XYZ file of C-alpha atoms in Angstrom:
358
model
C -4.972 60.137 94.643
C -2.147 62.577 93.807
C 1.223 61.644 95.132
C 2.387 63.730 98.048
C 5.680 65.506 97.592
C 8.111 65.429 100.444
C 10.008 68.655 100.962
C 13.629 68.534 101.903
C 14.170 70.839 104.840
C 17.524 72.416 105.455
C 18.980 72.035 108.941
C 18.587 75.219 110.956
C 19.882 74.130 114.321
C 23.279 75.399 115.354
C 25.679 74.491 118.076
C 27.243 77.181 120.169
C 30.911 78.059 120.210
C 33.466 76.359 117.981
C 32.702 73.568 115.526
C 35.078 70.759 114.669
C 35.997 70.096 111.056
C 33.283 68.217 109.256
C 33.351 65.699 106.474
C 33.591 66.220 102.765
C 31.806 69.239 101.314
C 31.885 71.365 98.244
C 31.989 75.083 97.761
C 29.048 77.286 97.004
C 28.447 80.504 95.165
C 29.658 83.834 96.488
C 27.189 86.691 96.604
C 29.458 89.438 95.388
C 28.843 90.201 91.758
C 31.400 91.154 89.168
C 30.874 93.035 85.951
C 32.988 94.555 83.208
C 34.971 96.451 84.356
C 35.790 93.839 86.998
C 36.149 95.381 90.446
C 36.461 93.143 93.470
C 36.321 95.149 96.707
C 39.755 96.514 97.502
C 41.387 95.200 94.354
C 42.557 96.754 91.117
C 39.960 97.319 88.427
C 40.472 95.095 85.404
C 38.858 96.025 82.116
C 37.459 93.193 80.055
C 38.459 93.435 76.417
C 35.268 94.515 74.575
C 36.214 92.243 71.685
C 35.979 89.299 74.091
C 32.325 90.103 74.736
C 31.251 90.760 71.173
C 29.381 88.073 69.296
C 29.562 85.440 72.028
C 26.258 83.729 72.807
C 25.419 83.332 76.475
C 25.019 79.774 77.666
C 22.198 78.490 79.838
C 22.469 78.660 83.602
C 23.032 74.917 83.892
C 21.007 71.750 83.492
C 21.259 70.987 87.218
C 22.208 72.655 90.478
C 25.497 70.723 90.451
C 26.314 71.947 86.954
C 25.428 75.532 87.848
C 27.564 75.339 90.981
C 30.490 73.907 89.006
C 30.314 76.750 86.519
C 30.021 79.378 89.265
C 33.111 77.928 90.937
C 34.940 78.150 87.625
C 33.873 81.775 87.304
C 35.315 82.451 90.777
C 38.595 80.791 89.795
C 38.866 82.956 86.700
C 38.353 86.120 88.735
C 41.110 85.093 91.144
C 43.419 84.336 88.220
C 42.621 87.732 86.763
C 43.427 89.420 90.074
C 46.788 87.660 90.303
C 47.656 88.574 86.736
C 46.744 92.208 87.408
C 49.139 92.258 90.370
C 51.889 90.759 88.192
C 51.232 93.350 85.509
C 51.827 96.168 87.987
C 55.298 94.877 88.878
C 56.298 93.739 85.382
C 59.161 95.707 83.856
C 60.072 94.328 80.446
C 57.710 94.915 77.505
C 57.824 91.171 76.777
C 56.558 90.317 80.271
C 53.827 92.932 80.074
C 52.672 91.622 76.699
C 52.601 88.037 77.958
C 50.627 88.968 81.065
C 48.189 91.015 78.998
C 47.718 88.049 76.675
C 46.886 85.807 79.644
C 44.442 88.417 80.986
C 42.714 88.519 77.604
C 42.408 84.726 77.572
C 40.793 84.765 81.020
C 38.473 87.593 79.924
C 37.410 85.640 76.865
C 36.533 82.573 78.919
C 34.492 84.686 81.338
C 32.702 86.236 78.381
C 31.922 82.819 76.907
C 30.324 81.860 80.229
C 27.996 84.846 79.901
C 29.817 87.395 82.055
C 27.900 89.403 84.635
C 24.451 88.612 83.282
C 24.968 84.860 83.552
C 26.659 85.059 86.950
C 23.943 87.141 88.574
C 21.157 84.932 87.220
C 22.973 81.814 88.375
C 23.582 83.287 91.839
C 19.955 84.356 92.193
C 18.903 80.872 91.130
C 21.079 79.525 93.939
C 18.939 81.486 96.395
C 15.655 79.869 95.405
C 14.147 77.274 97.729
C 14.592 74.488 95.221
C 18.366 74.981 95.387
C 18.986 75.604 99.054
C 17.506 78.976 99.955
C 19.238 82.211 100.956
C 21.427 82.412 104.053
C 19.211 85.045 105.674
C 16.875 82.182 106.603
C 19.622 80.847 108.891
C 20.310 84.236 110.483
C 16.734 85.239 111.383
C 16.090 82.342 113.833
C 19.395 83.092 115.539
C 18.391 86.734 115.990
C 15.123 85.502 117.502
C 17.055 83.279 119.929
C 19.094 86.313 120.967
C 15.905 88.183 121.855
C 15.375 90.235 118.703
C 12.071 90.315 116.890
C 8.931 92.315 116.293
C 8.238 94.614 119.230
C 11.473 93.826 121.094
C 13.236 97.115 120.283
C 12.123 100.728 119.923
C 13.857 101.029 116.569
C 14.368 98.350 113.889
C 17.763 96.710 113.710
C 19.972 98.409 111.117
C 21.369 95.610 108.948
C 24.015 96.097 106.246
C 23.822 93.315 103.653
C 27.127 93.296 101.755
C 27.150 91.776 98.276
C 23.373 91.501 98.286
C 21.722 89.688 95.398
C 18.171 90.529 96.404
C 16.640 93.346 98.424
C 13.766 91.040 99.390
C 15.652 88.604 101.619
C 14.355 90.215 104.822
C 10.920 91.312 103.592
C 9.116 89.171 106.176
C 11.119 90.875 108.945
C 10.706 94.473 107.710
C 8.835 95.406 110.902
C 11.988 94.892 112.974
C 14.899 94.797 110.482
C 15.800 97.792 108.334
C 18.056 96.516 105.553
C 20.648 98.459 103.593
C 21.642 96.122 100.735
C 24.813 97.076 98.845
C 26.794 95.617 95.985
C 29.391 96.725 93.468
C 27.312 96.059 90.371
C 23.705 95.237 91.123
C 20.925 94.592 88.632
C 18.158 95.143 91.207
C 16.924 98.728 91.686
C 16.614 98.252 95.451
C 20.308 97.428 95.945
C 22.652 100.376 96.362
C 25.896 100.508 94.400
C 28.649 100.853 96.996
C 32.036 99.314 97.760
C 32.041 98.050 101.349
C 35.689 99.017 101.872
C 35.006 102.580 100.714
C 32.606 103.335 103.566
C 34.326 105.671 105.991
C 34.315 104.368 109.596
C 33.457 107.961 110.572
C 30.189 107.132 108.766
C 30.644 109.161 105.638
C 30.963 107.569 102.215
C 34.418 108.116 100.753
C 33.387 107.262 97.209
C 29.967 107.044 95.626
C 29.005 106.638 91.986
C 27.322 110.054 91.974
C 29.190 112.276 94.423
C 28.326 115.406 92.438
C 24.640 114.654 91.863
C 21.817 115.669 94.158
C 19.107 113.274 95.239
C 16.447 112.894 97.881
C 16.345 109.098 98.068
C 14.918 107.714 101.297
C 16.531 105.197 103.599
C 14.895 102.005 102.419
C 15.482 99.332 99.834
C 12.277 100.033 97.921
C 13.442 103.233 96.219
C 12.071 103.726 92.715
C 15.047 105.780 91.569
C 18.029 104.651 89.601
C 20.726 103.693 92.115
C 23.377 105.278 89.951
C 21.717 108.680 90.345
C 21.158 108.473 94.079
C 23.231 110.146 96.714
C 23.467 107.337 99.258
C 25.780 108.947 101.814
C 22.935 109.291 104.315
C 22.686 105.492 104.543
C 26.088 105.232 106.226
C 26.023 108.054 108.781
C 25.292 105.689 111.653
C 26.889 102.394 112.694
C 24.999 99.180 112.029
C 23.512 96.692 114.470
C 24.153 93.753 112.129
C 26.521 93.305 109.183
C 26.164 90.348 106.819
C 29.207 89.054 104.938
C 27.571 86.046 103.347
C 29.683 84.336 100.669
C 31.514 87.589 99.999
C 34.937 87.362 101.665
C 35.843 84.133 99.866
C 35.209 85.873 96.543
C 38.172 88.228 97.064
C 41.460 86.844 95.761
C 43.836 88.626 98.143
C 43.988 87.052 101.653
C 44.979 90.432 103.158
C 41.934 92.104 101.601
C 39.776 89.390 103.124
C 41.171 90.421 106.492
C 40.422 94.048 105.644
C 36.777 93.093 105.133
C 36.587 91.699 108.674
C 38.320 94.797 110.082
C 35.916 97.038 108.209
C 32.964 95.138 109.643
C 34.257 95.844 113.138
C 34.631 99.546 112.354
C 31.070 99.860 111.108
C 29.307 98.005 113.942
C 27.741 99.457 117.065
C 29.135 98.241 120.412
C 27.870 94.669 120.871
C 26.913 94.613 117.183
C 26.566 91.304 115.325
C 28.544 89.988 112.364
C 26.972 87.252 110.244
C 29.719 85.476 108.303
C 29.277 82.695 105.737
C 31.931 80.771 103.796
C 31.811 77.791 101.459
C 32.408 74.739 103.624
C 35.499 73.777 101.632
C 37.220 76.959 102.840
C 37.284 75.669 106.418
C 37.459 71.889 106.077
C 39.584 71.493 102.960
C 42.144 74.316 103.036
C 45.881 74.029 103.581
C 45.938 77.338 105.443
C 42.581 77.732 107.161
C 40.108 75.979 109.451
C 37.547 76.729 112.170
C 40.173 77.124 114.869
C 42.131 79.598 112.761
C 39.005 81.627 112.079
C 38.059 81.657 115.748
C 41.528 82.911 116.720
C 41.337 85.698 114.115
C 37.889 86.818 115.238
C 38.871 86.818 118.899
C 41.922 88.907 118.019
C 39.634 91.416 116.290
C 37.434 91.657 119.377
C 34.557 89.291 118.538
C 33.030 86.448 120.495
C 31.535 83.532 118.604
C 27.861 82.947 119.396
C 26.980 80.320 116.820
C 28.813 78.162 114.310
C 27.172 75.600 112.076
C 28.175 73.500 109.067
C 25.700 72.378 106.432
C 26.545 70.162 103.480
C 27.878 73.154 101.549
C 28.251 76.150 103.839
C 29.820 77.246 107.118
C 27.705 79.780 109.058
C 29.010 81.933 111.914
C 27.492 84.628 114.090
C 29.754 86.868 116.166
C 29.190 89.636 118.703
C 31.573 92.592 118.965
C 32.820 92.788 122.544
C 35.902 95.013 122.203
C 36.004 98.668 121.226
C 37.949 99.596 118.064
C 41.691 99.758 118.632
C 44.542 101.540 116.883
C 45.479 98.153 115.451
C 42.643 98.433 112.962
C 43.932 101.718 111.538
C 47.649 101.038 111.298
C 49.743 99.304 108.656
C 51.574 97.024 111.078
C 52.782 93.591 110.038
C 50.119 90.859 109.968
C 49.435 89.025 113.220
C 47.906 86.079 111.350
C 50.000 85.355 108.295
C 49.384 82.649 105.731
C 50.474 79.555 107.636
C 50.492 75.930 106.500
C 48.098 73.945 108.687
C 47.451 70.857 106.554
C 49.812 69.422 103.954
C 47.627 66.672 102.532
C 47.227 66.756 98.723
C 44.006 67.885 97.121
C 43.372 70.807 99.460
C 42.675 74.394 98.373
C 44.668 77.514 99.245
C 42.009 79.626 100.945
C 43.294 81.807 103.793
C 42.626 85.061 105.623
C 45.496 87.330 106.636
C 45.065 89.834 109.490
């Protein structure tokens, strides 16, 4: 008789309200993708030296999920280093300092190129979504939406869901009868994902910047368009607020803590009243940071006008679902000093420096 294979099922239950810090966990891959030229949402564009890409063979994705995850984490670290160096280059004065910083940027670019650059990263991230390596986070969100009363036949119109940093336009295919997805990313390889910077969407529901502002198109509002995304005029996708916004493994990918806060503010601007924000971070960001934890996140979200409906830790990820309960305030549009600065919460050695500034 053939041996039966036991399938490891991921936990899908969640406890309501705040969650206490868990035990040890490691980080996971972010869903934002980066390509030459590197452009993390809200940060300076950094051009990879073409010579760094030439003649370098791409390595395999990884012999195991642990190896792939380790390499993805290294790729994230390099991007953050590159962002910091770019900021230093802006303020550098002496030619010697500029040359030294540029040399360090080139070294980081070369290492990213040796890892395979965008092509390797996207394949590795997509691999991380397959069932054998944990599944995509949309499978956690859908049952929670069902618990909140959403599903097929529960609303006159499908829920409008904005998937930021999407790797696949097929994550919500099973729910297409009641969820209408707009997947966006900065540099997508999938035709169904629209090229758009989340922070460049105008809260008045007009796109401030698109790749093809001067080109005409008649693309429809769905993720199955056959056209080239770079030739589509996608402004019509953002002329209404969204019922749900997904920031799954996206915010942690940005190097600047203030820009991470801007992502949360932007989510509030683009939601309908009582809209939902699905937020996912690597577990290490909330249980192993010197400057951040669940309580800090809860305080920030309450300040922004959200109530926490669900919070759940798995072995690798921290999932949160929030409902917008406050109308947008002038605070979101002003340049006032941060209310939640980078503050030391834990001084134990071996912790990371993740934080969110609002």
